Amino acid sequence: MNASRKPGCRSGCWSSDRCLAKHYRCPGMNTHQGVGQSGEQDEVTGLVCQESDLHDGQMKEVTVEDQKVLLVRTNGQYSAVGSRCSHYNAPLIKGTLVGESVRCPFHGACFNVRTGDIEEYPGLDCLPTYKVKVQDGNVYVSINKKSMKLTKRVREMCTVQPDVKHTILLVGGGPASLVCAETLRQNCYQGRIIMVTKDSLPPFDKPKLSKAMNVESSSILLRPHDFYQQHGIEMWTRKEVVCVNPAKKSVKMSDGTSERYDQLLLSTGCRACPLRCPGSDLKGVYLLQSYEDAKEIHTSSLGRRAVVIGASFIGMEAASYLSDKAASVALVGPTKYPFEKSLGPAIGKMTMEMLEENNVKFFMDKKVTEIRGENGKVKEVVLNDGTVLVADVVIAGIGAIPNSDFLAGSDVAVDSRKAVIVDKFMRTNVADIFGAGDVTSFPLSIRGDQRVNIGHWQMSHAHG
């Protein structure tokens, strides 16, 4: 295939047969607009170190007035960027500098130290950049007064233009859909973008639900509500796509309405595996899938006896969160140690001991055979060895299922686990339908292009 890069496309996207949409260039739109480009009278300048203080490949956290700055020396030149990761505000001075990129110590987000641009996820935003001047052996950093307190930089984006008759429909409200929408607007796609999610909230930080169940919804939104209006992204919440018709290029919603698309992104993620034992439908048995689920689990568990089923991330995080809120927490897992299949027995044993110190009681190498109730409410959890655990609340975290049932009859190919099959350009087997995130099975280059399904927050960002 004779593929050529689209001129001016900063994402390095390929020509139209491989690209999610045409790129419409906005006159005068810059890839990067640095901080501190106005006159010197609008800046605050600080002497931060001597030129000889840093060698190539070294970095230092310095302060200009009250603003902390990451100062870096590479290839004989100094540069200065924001000191905190745009994801969870981790101090980048504790990260790793490789070449001209600094990697966050928390979750591995990566930033270019010259441009401040985010190069690897998670996180949505870039770092602010600051002017550096070396004079008479001294290093000075200047910051625009108007941006003194900014810790992150949102890339410049265009918005919708009514005369552009092209619609991209994004099914799903997670990071894959959001990053896709933002990437399109950053590359000046000016057609219509519609994001459809069955959630009550626009894209939010879902991994936090198992770590802080009682959090306010406004504090976990990935973008504020007005962001979508500002950039012409239509956000349809509490709507679920129930079928796709590729021949007509349309989707049908659960409320009976239909919407046409020119190109479609399937990024519906996964749902929690339900319990299949007797009693799993009793009141007080929960799956953690939504913001509302998290709030209800928190409220129902206060001062009550909780049993958590599952010893991987959801189960362990839920048990940890409830350890100082519930009257008791018991965790049931099918292996000798938590995380045994994903992280190995050594880490599993360590995390198990940490939670035991916080009064979480473990029942490992066990399975649940029955949940007993009284008056329709959960009362006991029965294990395969006959152990009976008293329970007021049961939380199950036993795996995930790709949300692809709505594709039945659409000819979109799925694998044996019902994950949507895509190629290395995220295309499905149906023209103009793409897939991204947890719902997909994609070729992984480091495994010789073996198709894999990886349910991970960072991966969903990258796919988007």
Coordinates of C-alpha atoms in Angstrom, one line a residue:
M1 CA 0.0 0.0 0.0
N2 CA 1.4 3.4 -1.0
A3 CA 0.6 5.3 2.2
S4 CA 1.6 8.9 2.8
R5 CA 1.2 11.1 5.8
K6 CA -1.4 13.8 5.7
P7 CA 0.4 17.2 5.5
G8 CA 0.2 19.1 8.8
C9 CA -1.2 16.2 10.8
R10 CA 0.6 16.4 14.0
S11 CA -0.5 13.0 15.2
G12 CA 1.3 11.3 12.3
C13 CA -1.9 9.8 11.0
W14 CA -1.9 8.0 7.7
S15 CA -3.8 8.9 4.5
S16 CA -7.6 8.7 4.3
D17 CA -7.9 5.0 3.9
R18 CA -6.4 4.4 7.3
C19 CA -7.5 7.6 9.1
L20 CA -10.6 8.0 11.3
A21 CA -11.5 11.2 9.5
K22 CA -10.2 13.8 7.2
H23 CA -8.1 16.6 8.8
Y24 CA -9.3 20.1 8.3
R25 CA -6.5 22.6 9.0
C26 CA -7.5 25.7 10.8
P27 CA -5.6 28.8 9.6
G28 CA -3.3 30.2 12.2
M29 CA -3.6 27.2 14.6
N30 CA -0.2 26.3 16.1
T31 CA 0.9 22.9 17.3
H32 CA 2.3 24.4 20.5
Q33 CA 2.0 27.8 22.1
G34 CA 4.6 28.2 24.9
V35 CA 4.0 30.1 28.1
G36 CA 5.7 33.4 28.7
Q37 CA 5.7 34.8 25.2
S38 CA 4.5 38.3 26.0
G39 CA 6.8 41.2 26.9
E40 CA 9.2 41.1 29.8
Q41 CA 7.0 43.4 31.8
D42 CA 4.4 40.6 32.0
E43 CA 6.9 38.1 33.3
V44 CA 8.4 37.1 36.6
T45 CA 12.1 36.0 36.3
G46 CA 14.1 34.2 38.8
L47 CA 17.8 33.2 39.1
V48 CA 17.5 29.4 39.7
C49 CA 21.0 28.0 39.6
Q50 CA 24.5 28.3 38.1
E51 CA 25.1 27.0 34.6
S52 CA 27.6 24.4 36.0
D53 CA 25.1 23.1 38.5
L54 CA 23.6 20.5 36.1
H55 CA 25.2 18.2 33.7
D56 CA 23.6 16.7 30.6
G57 CA 20.9 14.2 31.6
Q58 CA 20.2 15.8 35.0
M59 CA 17.1 17.7 36.3
K60 CA 16.4 19.8 39.3
E61 CA 13.2 21.2 40.9
V62 CA 13.6 25.0 41.3
T63 CA 11.3 27.8 42.4
V64 CA 10.3 31.0 40.7
E65 CA 8.4 33.0 43.3
D66 CA 6.0 30.4 44.5
Q67 CA 5.9 28.3 41.3
K68 CA 7.9 25.1 41.3
V69 CA 9.6 24.4 38.0
L70 CA 11.4 21.3 36.6
L71 CA 14.7 22.5 35.2
V72 CA 16.4 20.0 32.8
R73 CA 19.7 20.0 31.0
T74 CA 20.0 17.9 27.8
N75 CA 22.6 18.2 25.0
G76 CA 24.1 21.2 26.6
Q77 CA 20.9 23.2 26.7
Y78 CA 18.6 24.1 29.6
S79 CA 14.8 23.8 29.4
A80 CA 12.0 24.4 32.0
V81 CA 8.6 22.8 32.2
G82 CA 5.9 22.3 34.9
S83 CA 7.0 20.2 37.8
R84 CA 3.9 18.1 38.3
C85 CA 2.5 15.3 36.1
S86 CA -0.8 16.4 34.5
H87 CA -2.4 13.0 35.5
Y88 CA -2.3 12.9 39.3
N89 CA 0.1 15.7 40.1
A90 CA 3.1 13.5 40.9
P91 CA 6.4 15.3 41.3
L92 CA 8.3 14.7 38.1
I93 CA 11.6 15.3 39.9
K94 CA 11.1 11.8 41.3
G95 CA 10.6 10.4 37.8
T96 CA 13.1 9.3 35.2
L97 CA 14.8 11.4 32.5
V98 CA 15.6 9.6 29.3
G99 CA 16.9 11.7 26.5
E100 CA 14.4 14.6 26.2
S101 CA 11.6 12.8 27.9
V102 CA 10.7 12.6 31.6
R103 CA 8.6 9.7 32.8
C104 CA 6.2 10.1 35.8
P105 CA 7.0 7.9 38.8
F106 CA 3.3 7.1 39.5
H107 CA 1.7 5.7 36.3
G108 CA 4.3 6.2 33.6
A109 CA 3.0 9.2 31.7
C110 CA 5.8 10.7 29.6
F111 CA 6.5 14.3 28.6
N112 CA 8.9 16.1 26.3
V113 CA 11.0 18.4 28.4
R114 CA 11.5 20.9 25.5
T115 CA 7.9 21.3 24.3
G116 CA 6.0 20.0 27.4
D117 CA 3.9 17.8 25.2
I118 CA 2.5 14.6 26.6
E119 CA 4.1 11.7 24.7
E120 CA 2.7 8.7 26.6
Y121 CA -0.4 8.3 28.7
P122 CA -2.3 8.3 31.1
G123 CA -3.4 11.9 31.4
L124 CA -4.8 14.3 28.9
D125 CA -2.8 17.5 29.2
C126 CA 0.7 18.7 28.5
L127 CA 3.0 20.6 30.8
P128 CA 3.4 24.4 30.7
T129 CA 6.8 25.5 29.3
Y130 CA 8.9 28.4 30.6
K131 CA 11.6 30.6 29.0
V132 CA 15.2 29.9 30.1
K133 CA 18.1 32.2 29.6
V134 CA 21.7 31.5 30.5
Q135 CA 23.8 34.6 31.0
D136 CA 27.2 35.1 32.6
G137 CA 27.1 31.6 34.0
N138 CA 23.7 32.1 35.6
V139 CA 20.5 30.3 34.7
Y140 CA 17.3 32.4 34.7
V141 CA 13.7 31.1 34.3
S142 CA 10.9 33.5 33.3
I143 CA 7.1 32.8 33.8
N144 CA 4.2 34.8 32.5
K145 CA 2.4 36.4 35.4
K146 CA -1.0 35.3 34.0
S147 CA 0.0 31.6 34.1
M148 CA 1.9 31.5 37.4
K149 CA -0.5 29.0 39.0
L150 CA -1.0 26.8 35.9
T151 CA 0.2 23.2 36.3
K152 CA -1.0 21.8 33.0
R153 CA -1.6 23.0 29.4
V154 CA -4.5 21.9 27.3
R155 CA -3.6 21.5 23.7
E156 CA -5.2 24.0 21.3
M157 CA -8.3 22.7 19.6
C158 CA -10.8 23.9 17.0
T159 CA -14.5 23.5 17.2
V160 CA -17.3 22.3 14.9
Q161 CA -18.2 24.2 11.7
P162 CA -21.8 23.8 10.5
D163 CA -20.9 23.7 6.9
V164 CA -18.7 20.6 7.3
K165 CA -21.1 17.8 6.6
H166 CA -19.4 14.9 8.3
T167 CA -20.3 13.1 11.5
I168 CA -18.1 10.9 13.7
L169 CA -20.0 8.9 16.3
L170 CA -18.1 7.7 19.4
V171 CA -20.0 4.9 21.2
G172 CA -18.8 4.8 24.8
G173 CA -17.9 7.4 27.4
G174 CA -14.4 6.3 28.5
P175 CA -10.9 7.6 27.9
A176 CA -10.7 6.1 24.4
S177 CA -13.7 8.1 23.2
L178 CA -12.5 11.3 24.9
V179 CA -8.9 11.1 23.6
C180 CA -10.2 10.3 20.1
A181 CA -12.5 13.4 20.2
E182 CA -9.7 15.6 21.5
T183 CA -7.2 14.3 18.9
L184 CA -9.7 15.1 16.1
R185 CA -10.2 18.6 17.3
Q186 CA -6.4 19.1 17.9
N187 CA -5.9 18.2 14.3
C188 CA -8.7 20.6 13.2
Y189 CA -11.4 18.1 12.3
Q190 CA -14.4 20.5 12.2
G191 CA -17.2 18.0 11.5
R192 CA -19.7 16.8 14.0
I193 CA -18.5 14.7 17.0
I194 CA -21.1 12.8 19.0
M195 CA -20.2 10.9 22.1
V196 CA -22.8 8.5 23.4
T197 CA -22.6 6.9 26.9
K198 CA -25.1 5.0 29.0
D199 CA -23.4 6.5 32.1
S200 CA -25.1 9.4 33.9
L201 CA -21.8 11.3 33.8
P202 CA -19.5 12.4 30.9
P203 CA -16.1 10.7 30.8
F204 CA -14.8 10.3 34.4
D205 CA -11.9 8.7 36.2
K206 CA -13.4 5.3 36.6
P207 CA -10.4 3.6 38.3
K208 CA -11.0 5.9 41.3
L209 CA -14.4 4.3 42.0
S210 CA -12.9 1.3 43.7
K211 CA -10.5 3.5 45.7
A212 CA -12.7 6.3 46.8
M213 CA -16.4 5.2 46.5
N214 CA -17.8 8.3 48.2
V215 CA -16.1 10.8 46.0
E216 CA -18.1 13.7 44.5
S217 CA -18.8 13.3 40.8
S218 CA -17.4 16.7 40.0
S219 CA -14.0 15.8 41.3
I220 CA -13.6 12.7 39.0
L221 CA -14.7 14.2 35.7
L222 CA -11.9 14.0 33.1
R223 CA -13.2 17.3 31.6
P224 CA -15.7 19.9 33.0
H225 CA -19.1 20.0 31.4
D226 CA -18.4 23.2 29.5
F227 CA -15.3 21.7 27.8
Y228 CA -17.5 19.7 25.4
Q229 CA -19.6 22.8 24.5
Q230 CA -16.5 24.9 24.0
H231 CA -15.0 22.4 21.5
G232 CA -18.2 21.4 19.8
I233 CA -18.4 17.8 21.1
E234 CA -22.0 16.6 21.6
M235 CA -22.2 14.6 24.9
W236 CA -25.2 12.3 25.1
T237 CA -25.4 10.7 28.5
R238 CA -27.9 8.1 29.7
K239 CA -28.2 6.8 26.1
E240 CA -27.2 3.3 25.0
V241 CA -26.6 2.1 21.5
V242 CA -28.5 -1.2 21.0
C243 CA -27.7 -2.1 17.4
V244 CA -25.5 -0.9 14.5
N245 CA -26.5 -1.0 10.8
P246 CA -23.4 -0.6 8.7
A247 CA -25.3 -0.7 5.4
K248 CA -27.3 2.4 6.4
K249 CA -24.4 3.8 8.5
S250 CA -26.7 4.3 11.5
V251 CA -27.1 3.2 15.1
K252 CA -30.3 2.7 17.1
M253 CA -30.6 3.8 20.7
S254 CA -32.4 2.2 23.6
D255 CA -34.9 5.0 23.6
G256 CA -35.9 4.1 20.0
T257 CA -34.1 7.0 18.3
S258 CA -31.5 6.6 15.5
E259 CA -28.4 8.5 14.5
R260 CA -26.5 8.4 11.3
Y261 CA -22.7 8.4 11.1
D262 CA -19.9 8.7 8.5
Q263 CA -17.4 7.0 10.7
L264 CA -18.0 5.1 13.9
L265 CA -15.8 4.3 16.9
L266 CA -16.7 1.4 19.2
S267 CA -15.2 2.1 22.6
T268 CA -17.8 0.6 25.0
G269 CA -15.3 -1.0 27.4
C270 CA -16.2 -3.9 29.5
R271 CA -18.8 -4.8 32.2
A272 CA -18.3 -6.7 35.4
C273 CA -18.9 -10.5 35.3
P274 CA -22.0 -11.4 37.2
L275 CA -22.0 -14.0 39.9
R276 CA -23.7 -17.2 38.8
C277 CA -24.2 -18.9 42.1
P278 CA -27.6 -19.3 43.8
G279 CA -28.5 -16.1 45.7
S280 CA -26.6 -13.7 43.4
D281 CA -29.8 -11.8 42.8
L282 CA -30.4 -11.0 46.5
K283 CA -30.5 -7.4 47.7
G284 CA -27.1 -6.3 49.0
V285 CA -25.1 -8.1 46.3
Y286 CA -23.3 -5.6 44.2
L287 CA -21.2 -5.2 41.1
L288 CA -19.0 -2.1 40.8
Q289 CA -19.7 -0.6 37.4
S290 CA -20.9 2.9 37.7
Y291 CA -20.7 6.0 39.9
E292 CA -24.0 5.2 41.4
D293 CA -22.8 1.6 42.3
A294 CA -19.9 3.0 44.1
K295 CA -22.0 5.4 46.2
E296 CA -24.5 2.7 47.1
I297 CA -21.8 0.2 48.1
H298 CA -20.2 2.9 50.3
T299 CA -23.5 3.7 52.0
S300 CA -24.6 0.1 52.4
S301 CA -21.3 -1.0 53.9
L302 CA -20.9 1.6 56.7
G303 CA -20.7 -0.3 60.0
R304 CA -21.9 -3.5 58.3
R305 CA -20.3 -6.9 57.5
A306 CA -18.9 -6.9 54.0
V307 CA -17.7 -9.9 51.9
V308 CA -15.7 -9.2 48.8
I309 CA -15.5 -11.9 46.1
G310 CA -12.5 -11.7 43.9
A311 CA -8.8 -11.1 44.6
S312 CA -7.6 -8.9 41.7
F313 CA -7.7 -5.1 41.4
I314 CA -11.4 -4.4 41.9
G315 CA -11.7 -6.8 44.8
M316 CA -8.5 -5.8 46.6
E317 CA -9.1 -2.1 46.2
A318 CA -12.7 -2.4 47.4
A319 CA -11.5 -4.4 50.4
S320 CA -8.9 -1.8 51.2
Y321 CA -11.4 1.1 50.9
L322 CA -13.9 -0.6 53.2
S323 CA -11.4 -1.8 55.8
D324 CA -11.9 1.2 58.0
K325 CA -15.6 1.8 57.2
A326 CA -17.3 -1.6 57.4
A327 CA -17.6 -3.5 60.7
S328 CA -15.7 -6.4 59.1
V329 CA -14.3 -7.2 55.7
A330 CA -13.7 -10.8 54.4
L331 CA -12.2 -11.4 51.0
V332 CA -12.7 -14.7 49.0
G333 CA -10.2 -15.6 46.2
P334 CA -9.6 -18.6 44.0
T335 CA -5.8 -18.6 44.2
K336 CA -3.3 -18.9 47.1
Y337 CA -2.5 -15.1 46.9
P338 CA -4.2 -12.1 45.5
F339 CA -2.9 -10.9 42.1
E340 CA -1.2 -14.2 41.6
K341 CA -2.0 -14.5 37.9
S342 CA -1.2 -10.9 37.0
L343 CA 1.6 -9.8 39.4
G344 CA 2.9 -13.1 40.8
P345 CA 2.9 -14.7 44.3
A346 CA 5.5 -12.4 45.8
I347 CA 3.6 -9.2 45.2
G348 CA 0.3 -11.0 46.0
K349 CA 1.6 -12.1 49.4
M350 CA 2.9 -8.7 50.2
T351 CA -0.4 -7.0 49.4
M352 CA -2.3 -9.6 51.3
E353 CA -0.2 -9.0 54.4
M354 CA -0.8 -5.2 54.1
L355 CA -4.5 -5.7 54.1
E356 CA -4.4 -8.2 56.9
E357 CA -2.8 -5.5 59.0
N358 CA -5.9 -3.5 58.3
N359 CA -8.2 -6.2 59.6
V360 CA -9.2 -7.7 56.2
K361 CA -9.6 -11.4 56.6
F362 CA -8.7 -13.6 53.6
F363 CA -10.3 -16.9 52.5
M364 CA -8.0 -17.9 49.7
D365 CA -8.1 -21.0 47.4
K366 CA -11.8 -20.9 47.9
K367 CA -14.9 -20.4 45.8
V368 CA -18.4 -19.2 46.6
T369 CA -21.0 -21.9 46.1
E370 CA -24.1 -20.1 47.4
I371 CA -25.3 -16.8 48.8
R372 CA -28.1 -17.2 51.4
G373 CA -30.6 -14.6 52.3
E374 CA -33.5 -13.7 54.5
N375 CA -36.5 -11.8 53.4
G376 CA -34.8 -11.1 50.0
K377 CA -31.7 -9.7 51.7
V378 CA -28.2 -11.2 51.8
K379 CA -27.3 -12.9 55.0
E380 CA -24.5 -15.5 54.4
V381 CA -21.9 -16.5 51.9
V382 CA -21.2 -20.2 51.6
L383 CA -17.8 -21.4 50.4
N384 CA -16.9 -24.7 48.7
D385 CA -15.2 -26.0 51.8
G386 CA -18.4 -25.5 53.9
T387 CA -17.2 -22.2 55.5
V388 CA -20.1 -19.8 56.1
L389 CA -19.4 -16.1 56.2
V390 CA -21.9 -13.7 57.7
A391 CA -22.6 -10.9 55.3
D392 CA -24.8 -7.8 55.1
V393 CA -23.1 -6.7 51.9
V394 CA -21.4 -8.7 49.1
I395 CA -19.2 -7.0 46.4
A396 CA -18.1 -9.1 43.4
G397 CA -15.1 -8.3 41.3
I398 CA -14.5 -11.5 39.4
G399 CA -13.6 -10.4 35.9
A400 CA -14.9 -8.4 32.9
I401 CA -16.8 -9.0 29.7
P402 CA -16.5 -6.9 26.6
N403 CA -19.5 -4.8 25.9
S404 CA -20.2 -5.9 22.3
D405 CA -23.6 -7.6 22.5
F406 CA -25.1 -4.7 20.6
L407 CA -23.1 -5.6 17.5
A408 CA -25.0 -8.8 16.9
G409 CA -26.1 -8.9 13.2
S410 CA -23.8 -6.1 12.2
D411 CA -21.1 -8.3 10.6
V412 CA -18.4 -6.6 12.9
A413 CA -16.1 -9.5 13.8
V414 CA -15.5 -10.4 17.4
D415 CA -13.3 -13.1 19.0
S416 CA -14.2 -16.0 21.3
R417 CA -14.5 -13.6 24.3
K418 CA -16.7 -11.2 22.3
A419 CA -13.9 -8.6 22.0
V420 CA -14.0 -6.5 18.8
I421 CA -11.2 -7.5 16.4
V422 CA -9.2 -4.6 15.0
D423 CA -6.0 -4.3 13.0
K424 CA -3.0 -2.1 13.9
F425 CA -4.8 1.0 12.6
M426 CA -7.8 0.2 14.9
R427 CA -10.0 -0.7 12.0
T428 CA -12.6 -3.5 12.3
N429 CA -13.5 -5.7 9.3
V430 CA -16.3 -3.3 8.4
A431 CA -15.6 -0.1 6.5
D432 CA -15.6 3.1 8.5
I433 CA -16.1 1.3 11.8
F434 CA -13.1 1.4 14.2
G435 CA -12.6 0.1 17.7
A436 CA -10.6 1.2 20.8
G437 CA -10.0 0.4 24.4
D438 CA -11.1 -2.5 26.6
V439 CA -13.7 -3.8 24.2
T440 CA -11.1 -4.6 21.5
S441 CA -8.7 -7.4 20.6
F442 CA -5.7 -5.9 18.8
P443 CA -2.3 -6.9 17.5
L444 CA 0.5 -6.3 20.0
S445 CA 3.8 -5.7 18.2
I446 CA 6.0 -6.9 21.1
R447 CA 4.2 -10.3 20.9
G448 CA 4.7 -10.7 17.2
D449 CA 1.3 -9.0 16.4
Q450 CA -0.5 -11.6 18.5
R451 CA -4.1 -10.4 19.1
V452 CA -4.6 -9.4 22.8
N453 CA -7.3 -7.9 24.9
I454 CA -5.9 -5.6 27.6
G455 CA -8.3 -3.9 29.9
H456 CA -6.2 -1.0 31.1
W457 CA -6.7 2.7 31.6
Q458 CA -3.4 3.7 29.9
M459 CA -4.0 1.4 26.9
S460 CA -7.5 3.0 26.3
H461 CA -5.9 6.4 26.2
A462 CA -3.4 5.3 23.6
H463 CA -6.0 3.6 21.4
G464 CA -8.1 6.8 21.4

